[in-house]
mmCIF file of C-alpha atoms and ligand atoms in Angstrom:
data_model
loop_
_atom_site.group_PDB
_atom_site.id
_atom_site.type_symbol
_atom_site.label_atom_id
_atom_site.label_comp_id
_atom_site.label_asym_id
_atom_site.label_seq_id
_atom_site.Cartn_x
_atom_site.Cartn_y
_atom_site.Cartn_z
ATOM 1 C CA UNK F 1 0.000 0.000 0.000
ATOM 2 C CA UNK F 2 1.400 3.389 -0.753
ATOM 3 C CA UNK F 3 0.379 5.825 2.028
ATOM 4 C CA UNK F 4 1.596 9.396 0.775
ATOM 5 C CA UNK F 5 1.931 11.507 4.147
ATOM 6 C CA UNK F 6 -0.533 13.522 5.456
ATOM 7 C CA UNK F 7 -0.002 17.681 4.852
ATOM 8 C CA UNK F 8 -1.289 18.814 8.401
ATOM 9 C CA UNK F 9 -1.044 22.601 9.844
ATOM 10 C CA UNK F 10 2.053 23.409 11.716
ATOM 11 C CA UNK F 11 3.824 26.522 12.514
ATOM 12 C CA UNK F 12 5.508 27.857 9.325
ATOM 13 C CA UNK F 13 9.602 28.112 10.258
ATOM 14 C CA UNK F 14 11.287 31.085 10.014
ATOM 15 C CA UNK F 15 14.948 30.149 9.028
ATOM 16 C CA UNK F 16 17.238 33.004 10.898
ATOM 17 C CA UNK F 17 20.179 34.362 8.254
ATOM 18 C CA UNK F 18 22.604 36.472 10.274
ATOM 19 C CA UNK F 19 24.279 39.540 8.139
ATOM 20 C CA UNK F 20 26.366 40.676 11.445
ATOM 21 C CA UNK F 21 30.038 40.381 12.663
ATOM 22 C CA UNK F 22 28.751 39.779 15.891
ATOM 23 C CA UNK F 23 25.767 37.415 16.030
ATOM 24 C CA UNK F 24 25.862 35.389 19.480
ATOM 25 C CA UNK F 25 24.768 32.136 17.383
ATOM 26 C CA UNK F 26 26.372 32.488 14.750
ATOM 27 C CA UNK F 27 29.427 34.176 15.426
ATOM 28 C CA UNK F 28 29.626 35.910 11.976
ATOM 29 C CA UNK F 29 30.358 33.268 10.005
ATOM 30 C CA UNK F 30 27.796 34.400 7.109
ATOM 31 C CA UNK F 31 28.636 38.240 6.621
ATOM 32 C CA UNK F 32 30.199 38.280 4.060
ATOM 33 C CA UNK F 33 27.174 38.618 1.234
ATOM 34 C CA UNK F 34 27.934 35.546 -0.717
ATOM 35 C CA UNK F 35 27.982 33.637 2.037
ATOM 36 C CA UNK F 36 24.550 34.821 3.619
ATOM 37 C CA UNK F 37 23.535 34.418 0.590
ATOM 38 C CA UNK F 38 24.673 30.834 0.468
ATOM 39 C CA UNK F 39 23.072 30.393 4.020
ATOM 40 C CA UNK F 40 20.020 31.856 2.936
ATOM 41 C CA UNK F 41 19.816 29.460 0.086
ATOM 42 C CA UNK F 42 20.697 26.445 2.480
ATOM 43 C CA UNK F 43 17.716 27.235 4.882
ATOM 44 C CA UNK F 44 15.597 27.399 1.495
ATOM 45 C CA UNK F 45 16.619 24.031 0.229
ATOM 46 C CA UNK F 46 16.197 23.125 4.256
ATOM 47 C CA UNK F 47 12.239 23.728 4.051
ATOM 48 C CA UNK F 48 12.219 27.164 5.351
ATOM 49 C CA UNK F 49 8.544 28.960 4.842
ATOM 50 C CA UNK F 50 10.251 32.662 5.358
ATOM 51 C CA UNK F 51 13.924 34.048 5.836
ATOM 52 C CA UNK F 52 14.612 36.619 8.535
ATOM 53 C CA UNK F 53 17.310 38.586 7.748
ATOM 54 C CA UNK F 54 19.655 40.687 10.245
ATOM 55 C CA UNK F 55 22.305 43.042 10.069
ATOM 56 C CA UNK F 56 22.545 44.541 13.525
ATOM 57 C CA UNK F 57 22.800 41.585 16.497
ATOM 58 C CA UNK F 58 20.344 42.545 19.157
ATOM 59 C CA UNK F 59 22.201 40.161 21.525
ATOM 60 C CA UNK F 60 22.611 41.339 25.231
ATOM 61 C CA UNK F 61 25.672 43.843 25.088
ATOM 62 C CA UNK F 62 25.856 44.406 21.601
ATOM 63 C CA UNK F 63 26.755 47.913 20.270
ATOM 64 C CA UNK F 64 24.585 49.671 17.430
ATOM 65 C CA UNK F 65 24.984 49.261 13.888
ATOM 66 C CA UNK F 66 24.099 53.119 12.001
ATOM 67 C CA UNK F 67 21.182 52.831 9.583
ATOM 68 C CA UNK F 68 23.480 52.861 6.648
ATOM 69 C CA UNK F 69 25.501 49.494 7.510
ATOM 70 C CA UNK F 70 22.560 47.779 8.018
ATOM 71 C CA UNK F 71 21.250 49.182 4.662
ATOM 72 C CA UNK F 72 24.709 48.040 2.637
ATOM 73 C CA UNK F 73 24.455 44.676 4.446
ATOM 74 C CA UNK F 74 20.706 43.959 4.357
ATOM 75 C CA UNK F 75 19.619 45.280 0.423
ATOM 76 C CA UNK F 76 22.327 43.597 -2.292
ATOM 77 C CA UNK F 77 21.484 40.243 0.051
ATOM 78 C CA UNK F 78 17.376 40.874 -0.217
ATOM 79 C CA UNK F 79 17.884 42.077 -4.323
ATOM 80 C CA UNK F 80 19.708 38.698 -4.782
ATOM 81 C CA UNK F 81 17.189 36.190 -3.035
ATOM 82 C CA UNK F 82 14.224 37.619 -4.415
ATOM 83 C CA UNK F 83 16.093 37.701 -8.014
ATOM 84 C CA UNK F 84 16.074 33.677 -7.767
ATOM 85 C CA UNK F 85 13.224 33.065 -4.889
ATOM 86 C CA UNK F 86 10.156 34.022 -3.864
ATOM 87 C CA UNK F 87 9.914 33.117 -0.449
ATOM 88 C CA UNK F 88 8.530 35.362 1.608
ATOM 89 C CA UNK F 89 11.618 38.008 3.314
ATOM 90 C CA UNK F 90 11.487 39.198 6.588
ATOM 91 C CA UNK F 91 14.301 41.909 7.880
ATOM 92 C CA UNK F 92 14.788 42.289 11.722
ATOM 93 C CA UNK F 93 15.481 45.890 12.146
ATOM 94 C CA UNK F 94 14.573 48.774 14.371
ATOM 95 C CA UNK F 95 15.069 51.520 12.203
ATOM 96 C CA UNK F 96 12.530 53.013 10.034
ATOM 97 C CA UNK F 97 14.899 53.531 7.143
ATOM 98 C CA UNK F 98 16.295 50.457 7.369
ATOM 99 C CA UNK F 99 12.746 48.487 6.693
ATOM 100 C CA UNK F 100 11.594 50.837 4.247
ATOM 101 C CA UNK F 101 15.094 50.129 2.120
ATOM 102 C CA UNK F 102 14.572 46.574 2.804
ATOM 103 C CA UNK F 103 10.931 46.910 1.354
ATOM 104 C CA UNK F 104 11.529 48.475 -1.401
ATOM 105 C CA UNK F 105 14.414 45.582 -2.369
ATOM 106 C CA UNK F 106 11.691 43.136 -2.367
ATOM 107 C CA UNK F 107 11.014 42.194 1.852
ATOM 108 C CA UNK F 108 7.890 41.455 2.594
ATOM 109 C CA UNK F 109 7.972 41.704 6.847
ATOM 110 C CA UNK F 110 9.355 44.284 9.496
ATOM 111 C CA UNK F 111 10.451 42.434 12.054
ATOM 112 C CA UNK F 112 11.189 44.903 14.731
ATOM 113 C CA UNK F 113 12.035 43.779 18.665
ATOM 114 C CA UNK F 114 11.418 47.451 19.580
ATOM 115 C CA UNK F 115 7.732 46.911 18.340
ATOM 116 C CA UNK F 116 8.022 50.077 16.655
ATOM 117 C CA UNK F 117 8.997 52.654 19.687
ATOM 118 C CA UNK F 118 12.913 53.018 18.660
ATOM 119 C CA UNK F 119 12.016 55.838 16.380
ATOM 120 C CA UNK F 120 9.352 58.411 16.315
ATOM 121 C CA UNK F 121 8.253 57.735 13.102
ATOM 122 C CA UNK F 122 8.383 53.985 13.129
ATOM 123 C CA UNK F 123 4.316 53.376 13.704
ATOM 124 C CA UNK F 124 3.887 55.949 10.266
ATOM 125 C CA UNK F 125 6.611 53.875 8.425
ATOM 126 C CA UNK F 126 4.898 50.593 9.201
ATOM 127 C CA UNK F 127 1.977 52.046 7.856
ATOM 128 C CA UNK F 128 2.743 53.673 4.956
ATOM 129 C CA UNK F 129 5.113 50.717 3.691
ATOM 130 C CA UNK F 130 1.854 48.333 4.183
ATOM 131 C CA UNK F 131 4.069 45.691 5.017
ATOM 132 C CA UNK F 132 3.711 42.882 7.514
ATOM 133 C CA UNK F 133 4.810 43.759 11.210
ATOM 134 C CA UNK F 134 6.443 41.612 13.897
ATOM 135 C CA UNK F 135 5.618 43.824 17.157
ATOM 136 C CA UNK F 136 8.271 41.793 19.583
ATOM 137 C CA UNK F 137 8.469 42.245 23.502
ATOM 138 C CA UNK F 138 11.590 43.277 25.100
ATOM 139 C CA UNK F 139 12.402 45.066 28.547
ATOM 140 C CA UNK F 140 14.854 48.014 28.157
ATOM 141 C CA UNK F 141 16.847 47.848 25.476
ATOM 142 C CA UNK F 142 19.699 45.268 23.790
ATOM 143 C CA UNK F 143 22.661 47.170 25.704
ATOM 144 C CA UNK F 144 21.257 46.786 28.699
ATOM 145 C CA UNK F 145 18.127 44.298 28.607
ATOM 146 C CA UNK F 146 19.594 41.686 31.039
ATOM 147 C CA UNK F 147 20.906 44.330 33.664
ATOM 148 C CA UNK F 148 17.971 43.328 36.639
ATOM 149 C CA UNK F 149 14.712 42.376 34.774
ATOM 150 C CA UNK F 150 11.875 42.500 36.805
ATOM 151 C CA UNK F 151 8.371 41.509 36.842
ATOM 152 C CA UNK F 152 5.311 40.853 38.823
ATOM 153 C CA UNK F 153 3.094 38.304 36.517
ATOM 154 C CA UNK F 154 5.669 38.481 33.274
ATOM 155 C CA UNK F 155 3.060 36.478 31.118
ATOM 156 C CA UNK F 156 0.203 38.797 31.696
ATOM 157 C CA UNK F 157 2.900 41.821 31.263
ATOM 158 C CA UNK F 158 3.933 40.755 28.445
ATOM 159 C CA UNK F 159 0.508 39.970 26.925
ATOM 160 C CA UNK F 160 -0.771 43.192 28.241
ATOM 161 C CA UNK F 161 2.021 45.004 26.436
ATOM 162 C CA UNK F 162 1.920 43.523 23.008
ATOM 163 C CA UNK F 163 -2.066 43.788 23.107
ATOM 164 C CA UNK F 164 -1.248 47.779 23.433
ATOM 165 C CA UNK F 165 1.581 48.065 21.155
ATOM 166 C CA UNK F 166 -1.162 46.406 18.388
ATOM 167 C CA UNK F 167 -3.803 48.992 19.366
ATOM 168 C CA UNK F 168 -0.836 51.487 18.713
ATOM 169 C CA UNK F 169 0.258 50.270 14.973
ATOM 170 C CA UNK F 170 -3.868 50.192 14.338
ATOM 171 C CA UNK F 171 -4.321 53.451 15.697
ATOM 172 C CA UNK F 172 -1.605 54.521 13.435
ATOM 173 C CA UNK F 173 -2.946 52.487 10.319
ATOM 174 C CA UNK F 174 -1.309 49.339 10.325
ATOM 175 C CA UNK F 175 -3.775 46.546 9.189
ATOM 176 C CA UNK F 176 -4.882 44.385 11.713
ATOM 177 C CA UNK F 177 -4.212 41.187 9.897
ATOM 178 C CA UNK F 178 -0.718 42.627 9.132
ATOM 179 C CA UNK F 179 -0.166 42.060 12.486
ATOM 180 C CA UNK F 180 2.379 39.363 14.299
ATOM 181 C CA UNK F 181 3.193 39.299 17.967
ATOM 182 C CA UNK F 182 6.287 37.717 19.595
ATOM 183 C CA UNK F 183 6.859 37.307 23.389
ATOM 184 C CA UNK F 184 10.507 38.281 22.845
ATOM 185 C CA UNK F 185 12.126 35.114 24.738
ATOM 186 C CA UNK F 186 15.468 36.358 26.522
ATOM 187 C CA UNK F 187 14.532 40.292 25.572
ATOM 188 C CA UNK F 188 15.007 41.315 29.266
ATOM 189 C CA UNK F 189 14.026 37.865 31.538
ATOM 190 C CA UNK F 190 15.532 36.037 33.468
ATOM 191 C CA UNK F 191 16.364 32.982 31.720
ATOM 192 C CA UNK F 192 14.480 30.978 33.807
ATOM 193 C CA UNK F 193 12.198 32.914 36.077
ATOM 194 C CA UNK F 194 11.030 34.922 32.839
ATOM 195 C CA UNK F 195 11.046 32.436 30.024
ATOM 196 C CA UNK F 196 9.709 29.711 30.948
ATOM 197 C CA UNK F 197 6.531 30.837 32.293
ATOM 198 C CA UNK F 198 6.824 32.920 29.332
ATOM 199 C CA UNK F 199 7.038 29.358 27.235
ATOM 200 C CA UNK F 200 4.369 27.532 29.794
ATOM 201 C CA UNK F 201 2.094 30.297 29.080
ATOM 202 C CA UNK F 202 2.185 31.249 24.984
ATOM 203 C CA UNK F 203 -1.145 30.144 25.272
ATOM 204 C CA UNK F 204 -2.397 33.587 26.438
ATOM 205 C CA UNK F 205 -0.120 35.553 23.666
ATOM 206 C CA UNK F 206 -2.515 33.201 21.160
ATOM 207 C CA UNK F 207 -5.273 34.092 22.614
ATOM 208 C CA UNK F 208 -5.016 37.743 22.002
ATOM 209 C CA UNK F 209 -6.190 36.935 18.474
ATOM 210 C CA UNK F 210 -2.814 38.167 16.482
ATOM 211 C CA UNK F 211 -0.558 35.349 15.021
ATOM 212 C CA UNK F 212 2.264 34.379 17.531
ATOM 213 C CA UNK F 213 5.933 34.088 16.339
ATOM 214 C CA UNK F 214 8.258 32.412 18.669
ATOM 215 C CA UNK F 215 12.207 32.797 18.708
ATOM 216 C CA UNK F 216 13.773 30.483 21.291
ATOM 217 C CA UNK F 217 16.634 29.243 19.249
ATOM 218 C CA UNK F 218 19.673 28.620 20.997
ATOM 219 C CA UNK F 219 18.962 30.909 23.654
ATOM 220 C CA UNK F 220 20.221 30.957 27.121
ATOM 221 C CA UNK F 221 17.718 29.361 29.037
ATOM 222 C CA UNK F 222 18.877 25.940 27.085
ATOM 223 C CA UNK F 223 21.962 26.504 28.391
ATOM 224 C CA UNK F 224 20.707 27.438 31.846
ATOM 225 C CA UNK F 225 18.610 23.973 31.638
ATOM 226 C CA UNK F 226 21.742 22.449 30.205
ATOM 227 C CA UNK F 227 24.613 24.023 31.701
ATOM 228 C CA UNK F 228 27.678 24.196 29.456
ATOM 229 C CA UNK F 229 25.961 23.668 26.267
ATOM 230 C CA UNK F 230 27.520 25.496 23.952
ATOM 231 C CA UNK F 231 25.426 27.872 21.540
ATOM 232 C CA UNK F 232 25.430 25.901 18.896
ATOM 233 C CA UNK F 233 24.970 22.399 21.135
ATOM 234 C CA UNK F 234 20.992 23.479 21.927
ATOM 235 C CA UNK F 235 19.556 22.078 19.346
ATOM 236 C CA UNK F 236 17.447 19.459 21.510
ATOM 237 C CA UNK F 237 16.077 22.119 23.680
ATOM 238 C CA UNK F 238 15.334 24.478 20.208
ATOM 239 C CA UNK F 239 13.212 21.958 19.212
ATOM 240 C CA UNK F 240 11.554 21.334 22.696
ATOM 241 C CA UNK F 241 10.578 24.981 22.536
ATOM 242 C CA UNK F 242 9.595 24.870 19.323
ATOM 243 C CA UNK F 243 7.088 21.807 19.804
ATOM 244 C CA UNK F 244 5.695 23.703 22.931
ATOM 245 C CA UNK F 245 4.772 26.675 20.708
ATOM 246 C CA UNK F 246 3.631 24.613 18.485
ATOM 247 C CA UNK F 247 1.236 22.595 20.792
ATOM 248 C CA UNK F 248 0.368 26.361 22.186
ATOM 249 C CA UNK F 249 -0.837 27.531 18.392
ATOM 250 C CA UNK F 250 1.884 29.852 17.745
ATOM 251 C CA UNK F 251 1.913 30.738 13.615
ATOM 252 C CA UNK F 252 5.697 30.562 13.093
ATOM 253 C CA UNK F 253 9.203 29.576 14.771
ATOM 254 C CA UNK F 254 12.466 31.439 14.245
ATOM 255 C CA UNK F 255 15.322 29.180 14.592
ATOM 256 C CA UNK F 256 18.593 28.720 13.208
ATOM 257 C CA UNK F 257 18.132 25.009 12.302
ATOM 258 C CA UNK F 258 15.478 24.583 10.014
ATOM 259 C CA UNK F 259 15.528 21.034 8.820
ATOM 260 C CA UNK F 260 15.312 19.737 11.965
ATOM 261 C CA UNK F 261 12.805 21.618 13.269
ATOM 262 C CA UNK F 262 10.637 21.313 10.225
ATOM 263 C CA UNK F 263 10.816 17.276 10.663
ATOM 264 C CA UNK F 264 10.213 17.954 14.413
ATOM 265 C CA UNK F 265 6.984 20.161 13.640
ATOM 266 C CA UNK F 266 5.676 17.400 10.816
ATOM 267 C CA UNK F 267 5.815 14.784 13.115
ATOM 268 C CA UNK F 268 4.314 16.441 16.008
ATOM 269 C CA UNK F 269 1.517 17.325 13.572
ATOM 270 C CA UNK F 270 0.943 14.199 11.948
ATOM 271 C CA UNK F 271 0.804 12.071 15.238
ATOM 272 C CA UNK F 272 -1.993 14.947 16.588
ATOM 273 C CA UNK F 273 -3.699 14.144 13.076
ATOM 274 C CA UNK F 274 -3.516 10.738 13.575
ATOM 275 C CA UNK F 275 -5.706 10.552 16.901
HETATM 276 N N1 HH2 G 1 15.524 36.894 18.678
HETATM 277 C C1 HH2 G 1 16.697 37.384 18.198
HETATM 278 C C2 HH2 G 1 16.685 38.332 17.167
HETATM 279 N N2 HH2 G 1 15.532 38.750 16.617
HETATM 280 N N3 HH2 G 1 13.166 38.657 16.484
HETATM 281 C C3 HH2 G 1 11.997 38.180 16.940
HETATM 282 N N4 HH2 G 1 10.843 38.577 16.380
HETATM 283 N N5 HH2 G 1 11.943 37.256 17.960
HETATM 284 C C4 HH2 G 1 13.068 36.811 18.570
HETATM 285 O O1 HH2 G 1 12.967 35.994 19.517
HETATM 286 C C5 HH2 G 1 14.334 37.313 18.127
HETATM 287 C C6 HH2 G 1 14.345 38.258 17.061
HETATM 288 C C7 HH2 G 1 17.988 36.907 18.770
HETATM 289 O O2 HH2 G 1 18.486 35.748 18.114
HETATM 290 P P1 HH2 G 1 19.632 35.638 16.948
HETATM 291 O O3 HH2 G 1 19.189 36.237 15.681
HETATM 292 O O4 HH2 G 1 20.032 34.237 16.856
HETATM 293 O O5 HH2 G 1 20.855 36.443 17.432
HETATM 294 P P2 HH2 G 1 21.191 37.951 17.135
HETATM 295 O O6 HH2 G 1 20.853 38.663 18.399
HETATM 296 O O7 HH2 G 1 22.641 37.940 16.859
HETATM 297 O O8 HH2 G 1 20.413 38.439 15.972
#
C-alpha cells in the first residue's frame, strides 16, 4: 500500500540568516554577502517557509549598527534572493529607514524587537510601507536588557504590552491582519524565572487573536537547563521549545536550524492528526 503523508497545519519556520560580525549564534560566520547568501539558500533548500534577515545583532551587550551598515548589508542580500526566490523576506530591524530600504528591495515583513517605539516615526513607516509587522516584547533595550529584569506576573505583562503596542500600529494604520506578535524570549528575563513561564504560558499571547511568532533558538535558558551547552549544542532544547509553541498555536518559529525543526513540527503534527 502506498500511504503518501498527510499535509497537516504546523507553525511555518522562520529560518534566521545572520548579516552581522557579531551574532551570538552564529558568530559571523555568514557576513560576508555571498555567504549569507549561500546560508540563505541552504535554509531554502532546508524547508524554510520565510527568511529573517539581520544586520545589527540585538544580543545582550551588543553595540549599534548606524542605519546605513545595516542598509549596505541587508539590500544587495534581499535584491539577490528575491532575483532567484520568492519566499517570503522578513528583515529584523529597528530603524525606520532600514525596513523601508529593505521593502523596497523586495522584503515582505518588518520584524522589529522594539515593536516600533525606537524611532518616532516607526508606527507611520509601518503604515505607509503596508508591510507585515512583527511587534516583539523586550524590557529596556539590547545594551542593557539583562541588567535586573523584573516583573510581577511576566506572562500577563507581556501579553498586556503587546495587546497595546497592536492597538498602537492600528491606531496609526497598520492593518490588523498585518499584524504578528512575539513574546521576545530572553529580551530582558531572566532565563528561567522569565522564560519559561513565558514558554508555559504562549497560550495567552494566542489568545489575544494576532498570530504568535516564537524565537527560542539557541537561547540561554537551554543553556541554563543544560549548563555548558555550547550555543550551537541546543539544538534538543530548540526543538523542545519549538514543539511547545507549536502545541500552544503559535503561527511561526524562528530558529537557526530549520531542517530539523521542520521534521520535528511534521511529526508532532501528523501524530496529533492521527488521533
Ligand atoms: N531573537 C533574536 C533576534 N531577533 N526577532 C523576533 N521577532 N523574535 C526573537 O525571539 C528574536 C528576534 C535573537 O536571536 P539571533 O538572531 O540568533 O541572534 P542575534 O541577536 O545575533 O540576531
Amino acid at each position: 500500500m502506498n500511504v503518501s503523508p498527510p499535509t497537516l497545519a504546523r507553525p511555518k519556520v522562520m529560518g534566521i540568516v545572520n548579516a552581522t560580525p557579531d551574532s551570538f549564534s552564529d558568530g559571523g560566520r555568514f557576513l560576508a554577502p555571498e555567504a549569507a547568501l549561500a546560508q540563505a539558500r541552504r535554509l531554502i533548500a532546508d524547508g524554510a517557509d520565510i527568511l529573517d534577515i539581520g544586520a545589527e545583532s540585538t544580543r545582550p551587550g551588543a553595540d549599534p549598527v548606524p542605519a546605513e551598515v545595516e542598509i549596505e548589508r541587508l539590500v544587495p542580500l534581499i535584491k539577490a534572493l528575491r532575483a532567484e526566490s520568492d519566499v517570503p523576506i522578513s528583515v529584523d530591524t529597528m530603524k525606520p529607514q532600514v525596513a523601508r530600504a529593505a521593502m523596497a528591495a523586495g522584503a515582505g515583513i518588518w520584524n522589529d524587537v522594539a515593536a516600533l517605539r525606537y524611532a518616532p516615526e516607526s508606527l507611520a513607516a509601518a503604515a505607509e510601507l503596508g508591510c507585515e509587522v512583527v511587534l516583539m516584547h523586550m524590557q529596556g533595550e539590547p545594551r542593557t536588557m539583562q541588567a535586573e529584569p523584573r516583573y510581577d506576573d511576566v506572562v500577563a505583562e507581556v501579553a498586556a504590552f503587546l495587546a497595546q503596542r497592536a492597538e498602537a500600529a492600528m491606531a496609526a494604520g497598520v492593518a490588523r491582519e498585518k499584524i504578528w506578535l512575539d513574546p521576545g524570549i530572553g529580551f530582558g528575563k531572566h532565563p528561567l524565572r522569565h522564560n519559561l513561564p513565558l514558554l508555559a504560558g504562549l497560550d495567552r499571547i494566542v489568545a489575544l487573536g494576532f498570530p504568535v511568532l516564537l524565537g527560542a533558538s539557541r537561547k540561554a535558558f537551554i543553556g541554563a537547563l543544560d549548563p555548558g551547552a555550547a550555543v550551537d549544542k541546543r539544538l534538543g532544547g530548540s526543538i523542545a521549545a519549538a514543539l511547545a509553541g507549536a502545541s500552544a498555536g503559535v503561527a511561526a518559529v524562528r530558529v537557526h536550524d530549520v531542517r530539523e525543526t521542520v521534521q520535528a513540527l511534521t511529526v508532532q503534527a501528523a501524530i496529533a492528526g492521527g488521533r
